[in-house]
C-alpha positions as semicolon CSV with decimal commas, in nm:
position;residue;x (nm);y (nm);z (nm)
1;M;-9,073;12,948;3,995
2;I;-8,776;13,084;3,786
3;Q;-8,444;13,125;3,971
4;D;-8,340;13,472;4,076
5;P;-8,146;13,620;3,780
6;Q;-7,881;13,740;4,032
7;G;-7,812;13,374;4,117
8;V;-7,803;13,278;3,745
9;W;-7,526;13,516;3,644
10;P;-7,250;13,346;3,858
11;V;-7,342;13,011;3,692
12;V;-7,333;13,160;3,357
13;R;-7,004;13,325;3,430
14;L;-6,835;13,008;3,565
15;T;-6,972;12,806;3,267
16;L;-6,815;13,045;3,026
17;I;-6,489;13,049;3,219
18;V;-6,451;12,670;3,256
19;S;-6,564;12,580;2,902
20;G;-6,367;12,872;2,756
21;A;-6,048;12,778;2,923
22;A;-6,084;12,415;2,843
23;L;-6,150;12,497;2,479
24;A;-5,853;12,736;2,450
25;I;-5,604;12,490;2,599
26;S;-5,750;12,195;2,396
27;A;-5,709;12,405;2,083
28;A;-5,362;12,496;2,169
29;I;-5,254;12,144;2,218
30;G;-5,491;11,970;1,979
31;I;-5,454;12,170;1,658
32;P;-5,066;12,126;1,655
33;I;-5,098;11,755;1,727
34;G;-5,375;11,714;1,470
35;T;-5,163;11,910;1,216
36;W;-4,871;11,674;1,290
37;L;-5,081;11,370;1,264
38;G;-5,246;11,481;0,947
39;L;-4,930;11,572;0,760
40;A;-4,656;11,343;0,909
41;R;-4,602;10,979;0,784
42;F;-4,436;10,763;1,047
43;R;-4,449;10,407;1,177
44;G;-4,741;10,356;1,409
45;R;-4,946;10,645;1,278
46;A;-5,234;10,428;1,239
47;W;-5,228;10,333;1,605
48;V;-5,203;10,691;1,713
49;R;-5,500;10,796;1,494
50;A;-5,702;10,495;1,644
51;V;-5,630;10,617;1,995
52;I;-5,724;10,982;1,900
53;Y;-6,048;10,866;1,725
54;T;-6,130;10,641;2,025
55;G;-6,081;10,943;2,257
56;M;-6,356;11,133;2,048
57;G;-6,604;10,900;2,188
58;L;-6,502;10,901;2,547
59;P;-6,809;10,907;2,783
60;P;-6,790;11,218;2,993
61;V;-6,884;11,028;3,306
62;V;-6,581;10,797;3,252
63;V;-6,361;11,089;3,204
64;G;-6,503;11,247;3,530
65;L;-6,430;10,914;3,715
66;A;-6,072;10,904;3,603
67;V;-5,998;11,268;3,686
68;Y;-6,170;11,209;4,018
69;L;-5,945;10,926;4,099
70;L;-5,643;11,117;4,000
71;L;-5,729;11,418;4,209
72;S;-5,885;11,250;4,510
73;R;-5,699;11,260;4,834
74;K;-5,547;10,929;4,780
75;G;-5,481;10,982;4,412
76;P;-5,142;11,057;4,257
77;L;-5,236;11,441;4,213
78;G;-5,433;11,472;4,535
79;D;-5,177;11,701;4,681
80;L;-5,292;11,970;4,433
81;G;-5,625;12,008;4,604
82;W;-5,803;12,063;4,284
83;L;-6,100;11,818;4,346
84;F;-6,434;12,005;4,362
85;T;-6,289;12,321;4,214
86;P;-6,318;12,486;3,868
87;A;-5,964;12,367;3,782
88;A;-6,069;11,995;3,810
89;M;-6,366;12,074;3,564
90;V;-6,131;12,239;3,331
91;V;-5,895;11,921;3,339
92;A;-6,190;11,708;3,273
93;Q;-6,315;11,909;2,973
94;I;-5,974;11,933;2,828
95;I;-5,961;11,549;2,811
96;I;-6,302;11,543;2,645
97;A;-6,226;11,824;2,401
98;F;-5,864;11,745;2,306
99;P;-5,923;11,427;2,094
100;I;-6,215;11,602;1,911
101;V;-6,003;11,896;1,821
102;A;-5,704;11,680;1,728
103;G;-5,896;11,414;1,531
104;L;-6,104;11,667;1,324
105;T;-5,806;11,883;1,254
106;S;-5,621;11,576;1,126
107;A;-5,933;11,471;0,918
108;A;-5,953;11,824;0,777
109;L;-5,594;11,833;0,653
110;E;-5,614;11,482;0,501
111;A;-5,915;11,591;0,308
112;L;-5,714;11,859;0,122
113;D;-5,576;11,790;-0,227
114;P;-5,256;11,610;-0,202
115;E;-5,118;11,821;-0,482
116;L;-5,142;12,136;-0,260
117;S;-4,853;12,025;-0,043
118;A;-4,634;11,970;-0,345
119;Q;-4,718;12,318;-0,478
120;V;-4,632;12,473;-0,141
121;R;-4,300;12,299;-0,111
122;S;-4,225;12,373;-0,478
123;V;-4,202;12,742;-0,401
124;G;-3,938;12,690;-0,121
125;A;-4,170;12,681;0,187
126;N;-4,030;12,508;0,493
127;A;-4,238;12,252;0,699
128;R;-4,370;12,516;0,930
129;Q;-4,491;12,745;0,633
130;E;-4,632;12,446;0,456
131;A;-4,832;12,359;0,766
132;L;-4,967;12,720;0,807
133;V;-5,079;12,733;0,446
134;L;-5,248;12,401;0,474
135;L;-5,422;12,504;0,802
136;R;-5,545;12,813;0,630
137;Q;-5,688;12,607;0,349
138;A;-5,860;12,381;0,604
139;R;-5,985;12,651;0,831
140;G;-6,359;12,536;0,771
141;G;-6,253;12,194;0,915
142;L;-6,069;12,362;1,200
143;L;-6,376;12,566;1,286
144;A;-6,595;12,254;1,277
145;A;-6,343;12,091;1,523
146;L;-6,365;12,384;1,760
147;L;-6,751;12,403;1,733
148;A;-6,772;12,034;1,801
149;A;-6,534;12,043;2,097
150;F;-6,723;12,327;2,251
151;G;-7,059;12,181;2,207
152;G;-6,931;11,867;2,372
153;I;-6,794;12,027;2,686
154;I;-7,041;12,318;2,759
155;S;-7,323;12,063;2,756
156;E;-7,170;11,777;2,943
157;V;-7,298;11,687;3,292
158;G;-7,129;11,368;3,414
159;A;-6,766;11,494;3,452
160;A;-6,876;11,826;3,587
161;M;-7,079;11,655;3,858
162;L;-6,814;11,417;3,961
163;V;-6,511;11,645;3,977
164;G;-6,681;11,969;4,058
165;G;-6,960;11,861;4,302
166;N;-7,221;12,116;4,173
167;I;-7,138;12,331;4,466
168;E;-7,342;12,654;4,472
169;G;-7,109;12,956;4,416
170;R;-6,810;12,753;4,345
171;T;-6,852;12,484;4,092
172;R;-7,217;12,499;3,968
173;V;-7,249;12,552;3,593
174;L;-7,557;12,568;3,368
175;S;-7,560;12,188;3,281
176;T;-7,536;12,071;3,638
177;A;-7,779;12,344;3,763
178;V;-8,041;12,206;3,508
179;V;-8,007;11,859;3,655
180;L;-8,021;11,992;4,018
181;E;-8,345;12,183;3,949
182;T;-8,501;11,902;3,765
183;R;-8,437;11,667;4,055
184;R;-8,594;11,926;4,290
185;G;-8,907;11,939;4,074
186;N;-8,844;12,285;3,971
187;F;-8,914;12,240;3,604
188;A;-8,973;12,605;3,500
189;T;-8,633;12,695;3,656
190;A;-8,481;12,396;3,478
191;M;-8,624;12,504;3,144
192;A;-8,505;12,851;3,196
193;L;-8,150;12,743;3,271
194;G;-8,167;12,518;2,977
195;G;-8,289;12,786;2,747
196;T;-7,988;13,003;2,868
197;L;-7,744;12,722;2,795
198;L;-7,881;12,692;2,444
199;F;-7,869;13,069;2,390
200;L;-7,508;13,086;2,503
201;A;-7,416;12,805;2,280
202;F;-7,586;12,982;1,986
203;V;-7,427;13,305;2,051
204;I;-7,082;13,164;2,074
205;N;-7,130;12,934;1,777
206;A;-7,249;13,228;1,568
207;A;-6,956;13,429;1,672
208;L;-6,714;13,166;1,561
209;L;-6,898;13,084;1,238
210;R;-6,867;13,459;1,145
211;L;-6,491;13,440;1,181
212;N;-6,494;13,186;0,895
213;V;-6,715;13,416;0,657
214;S;-6,490;13,533;0,372
215;P;-6,438;13,905;0,323
216;R;-6,639;13,879;-0,009
217;L;-6,950;13,751;0,181
218;R;-6,924;14,018;0,450
219;R;-6,966;14,301;0,196
C-alpha cells in the first residue's frame, strides 16, 4: 500500500530544504576555492588538489560517522545539540558536496585555453575580473559541478541515517524513507518514494540545465 500523500509532502519538503541548503553553502565555498585552485600557482598546490580530489570520493557513511562523532554528546561540538536534526544532515551533505564542487570547478578552469587568461589581462583586467571572465567561459563545467554535487547528496543514505536518525516528522528524507519502507516490506511504498526522488532530481537538474542554454538556443 502506497504511503498517504499527506505524509509524503513533509518528507519531500525536508529533502529539498536539506539538500538545497547544503548545495548552496557548498557552492558558496567550493566555487571560490575551486577558482583559486584552478588559477593560482603556489607551492604545495599538487597536495591541495590531491586532498580535494580524494574528498570527491568520500563514502557518505564515513562522512556520517565523522559528523556523528563531532556532534555526539561527548564530541567537541556536542554542545550545539545538532545531532539527529536537519542541521546535522546539512553539515554532512556539505562535507560530501564541497570537494565535488571545488574539484570540478578547478578542472573546468584548467581545461580553458591558457591564452584566454593572457588576453583578459592584456586589456587591463585585475585578478577578480579575470576570474569572473574565466568562470563565465567555464560555466558548463560549473553547472556539471553543481549537478554532480546535487546528485551525490540528494540520493545519499548513509550519512543521513547516521546523523539524522530517520525520525518521522523531523529528519526523514526521501532516501532514508525508501530504505525504511523496504525494510518493512512495503515495496510499493518504497518504489513510489523512489520514483518521487527520481522525479525531483530530474526536475531540478532540468531547471539547472536550462540556465546554461544560450539565448540563441532559447529562441
